[in-house]
Tab-separated table of C-alpha atoms in Angstrom:
chain	number	residue	atom	x	y	z
A	1	MET	CA	15.730	103.647	-43.078
A	2	GLY	CA	15.006	100.163	-41.810
A	3	HIS	CA	12.006	99.355	-39.739
A	4	ALA	CA	12.248	97.748	-36.348
A	5	VAL	CA	10.438	94.476	-36.147
A	6	MET	CA	8.945	93.587	-32.824
A	7	THR	CA	8.255	89.973	-32.113
A	8	HIS	CA	6.191	88.694	-29.244
A	9	THR	CA	7.154	85.562	-27.393
A	10	GLN	CA	4.396	83.147	-26.577
A	11	ASN	CA	3.557	82.931	-22.892
A	12	ARG	CA	3.887	79.292	-21.858
A	13	SER	CA	2.789	78.917	-18.268
A	14	THR	CA	2.755	75.129	-18.612
A	15	VAL	CA	4.601	72.569	-20.710
A	16	ASP	CA	3.579	68.987	-21.332
A	17	TYR	CA	6.447	66.768	-20.206
A	18	SER	CA	5.467	64.084	-22.735
A	19	ASP	CA	5.931	66.600	-25.577
A	20	LEU	CA	9.589	67.151	-24.648
A	21	PRO	CA	12.257	65.124	-26.458
A	22	THR	CA	13.432	62.056	-24.504
A	23	ARG	CA	16.850	63.578	-23.766
A	24	THR	CA	15.169	66.715	-22.405
A	25	GLN	CA	12.833	64.584	-20.271
A	26	ASP	CA	15.868	62.766	-18.865
A	27	LEU	CA	17.576	66.082	-18.078
A	28	VAL	CA	14.411	67.478	-16.453
A	29	ASP	CA	14.121	64.349	-14.290
A	30	HIS	CA	17.784	64.568	-13.308
A	31	LEU	CA	17.598	68.270	-12.402
A	32	LEU	CA	14.342	67.820	-10.455
A	33	ASP	CA	15.952	64.968	-8.516
A	34	GLN	CA	18.960	67.151	-7.714
A	35	ALA	CA	16.685	70.042	-6.667
A	36	ASP	CA	14.693	67.697	-4.460
A	37	ASN	CA	17.809	66.532	-2.611
A	38	THR	CA	20.099	69.559	-2.404
A	39	ALA	CA	20.779	71.192	0.953
A	40	SER	CA	21.927	74.431	-0.696
A	41	ALA	CA	19.415	77.203	-1.392
A	42	THR	CA	21.815	78.660	-3.984
A	43	GLU	CA	22.068	75.332	-5.809
A	44	TYR	CA	18.277	74.897	-5.644
A	45	GLU	CA	17.762	78.319	-7.260
A	46	ALA	CA	20.309	77.503	-9.980
A	47	LEU	CA	18.660	74.146	-10.695
A	48	MET	CA	15.207	75.720	-10.916
A	49	SER	CA	16.526	78.447	-13.221
A	50	ALA	CA	18.009	75.757	-15.469
A	51	LEU	CA	14.730	73.807	-15.451
A	52	ILE	CA	12.733	76.903	-16.365
A	53	GLY	CA	15.121	77.621	-19.227
A	54	ILE	CA	15.104	74.037	-20.502
A	55	THR	CA	11.319	73.688	-20.427
A	56	GLY	CA	10.591	77.171	-21.786
A	57	ILE	CA	8.008	77.966	-19.120
A	58	THR	CA	7.420	81.690	-18.719
A	59	GLY	CA	5.878	83.813	-16.000
A	60	VAL	CA	7.127	81.694	-13.094
A	61	ARG	CA	6.503	83.646	-9.894
A	62	HIS	CA	9.204	82.437	-7.483
A	63	ASN	CA	11.613	80.369	-9.602
A	64	ASP	CA	9.909	77.104	-8.681
A	65	ILE	CA	8.320	74.542	-11.041
A	66	ARG	CA	6.957	71.005	-10.651
A	67	LYS	CA	5.690	68.081	-12.680
A	68	CYS	CA	2.028	67.451	-11.915
A	69	ALA	CA	1.610	64.668	-9.364
A	70	CYS	CA	-2.059	63.998	-10.032
A	71	PRO	CA	-2.917	60.530	-8.738
A	72	THR	CA	-6.156	60.459	-10.728
A	73	CYS	CA	-5.219	61.084	-14.356
A	74	TYR	CA	-1.409	60.866	-14.365
A	75	CYS	CA	-1.099	64.303	-15.971
A	76	THR	CA	2.329	65.117	-17.424
A	77	ARG	CA	2.125	68.895	-17.201
A	78	ILE	CA	5.067	70.943	-15.852
A	79	PHE	CA	3.900	74.164	-14.208
A	80	ASP	CA	4.628	77.047	-11.827
A	81	ALA	CA	4.658	75.539	-8.333
A	82	ASP	CA	3.469	78.850	-6.880
A	83	HIS	CA	0.374	79.072	-9.057
A	84	PRO	CA	-2.486	80.011	-6.720
A	85	ASP	CA	-4.671	77.176	-8.045
A	86	ALA	CA	-2.075	74.406	-7.637
A	87	LEU	CA	-2.995	71.892	-4.947
A	88	ILE	CA	-0.603	70.172	-2.537
A	89	THR	CA	-1.129	66.415	-2.634
A	90	ALA	CA	1.870	65.421	-0.479
A	91	GLU	CA	4.217	67.385	1.763
A	92	ALA	CA	7.950	67.414	0.989
A	93	ASP	CA	8.671	65.295	4.121
A	94	GLY	CA	12.455	65.580	4.300
A	95	TYR	CA	12.942	66.654	0.693
A	96	ASN	CA	12.602	69.991	-1.102
A	97	LEU	CA	9.827	69.183	-3.559
A	98	GLY	CA	6.354	68.398	-2.328
A	99	SER	CA	3.823	66.837	-4.691
A	100	LEU	CA	1.379	69.191	-6.367
A	101	GLN	CA	-1.527	68.902	-8.762
A	102	CYS	CA	-1.416	71.415	-11.605
A	103	PRO	CA	-4.243	73.995	-11.616
A	104	ASP	CA	-6.243	72.080	-14.252
A	105	CYS	CA	-6.156	68.797	-12.311
A	106	ALA	CA	-6.806	70.608	-9.024
A	107	ASP	CA	-9.917	72.090	-10.610
A	108	ASP	CA	-11.109	68.936	-12.415
A	109	HIS	CA	-10.450	66.312	-9.715
A	110	PRO	CA	-8.801	67.729	-6.573
A	111	ARG	CA	-6.862	65.354	-4.328
A	112	PRO	CA	-5.653	67.392	-1.330
A	113	VAL	CA	-3.292	66.092	1.316
A	114	GLU	CA	-5.156	63.769	3.648
A	115	ASP	CA	-4.823	64.361	7.399
């Protein structure tokens, strides 16, 4: 009898954009731009699902990811936009994607939205 082999996938809650191949970076940028501008909730969900699959991020809470928009260190992390420690740095203002700092940047040097 053969033995079943169980493999465990690595949990990747963030991905460094700069570590992605150039073609993948271009595709991520294109899909994020489309997600930012679509008027269709169905299309937005499909674009986010594609982005999650392309980047390999796991454990995303509500099918929503962002590139870190830290104005201090220019972080290139892609992360779960619904992470409780992410920090809004700019509202969406007519678009779908607001600007967020990843949890690490929000902890190290927070830059919240100014009133």
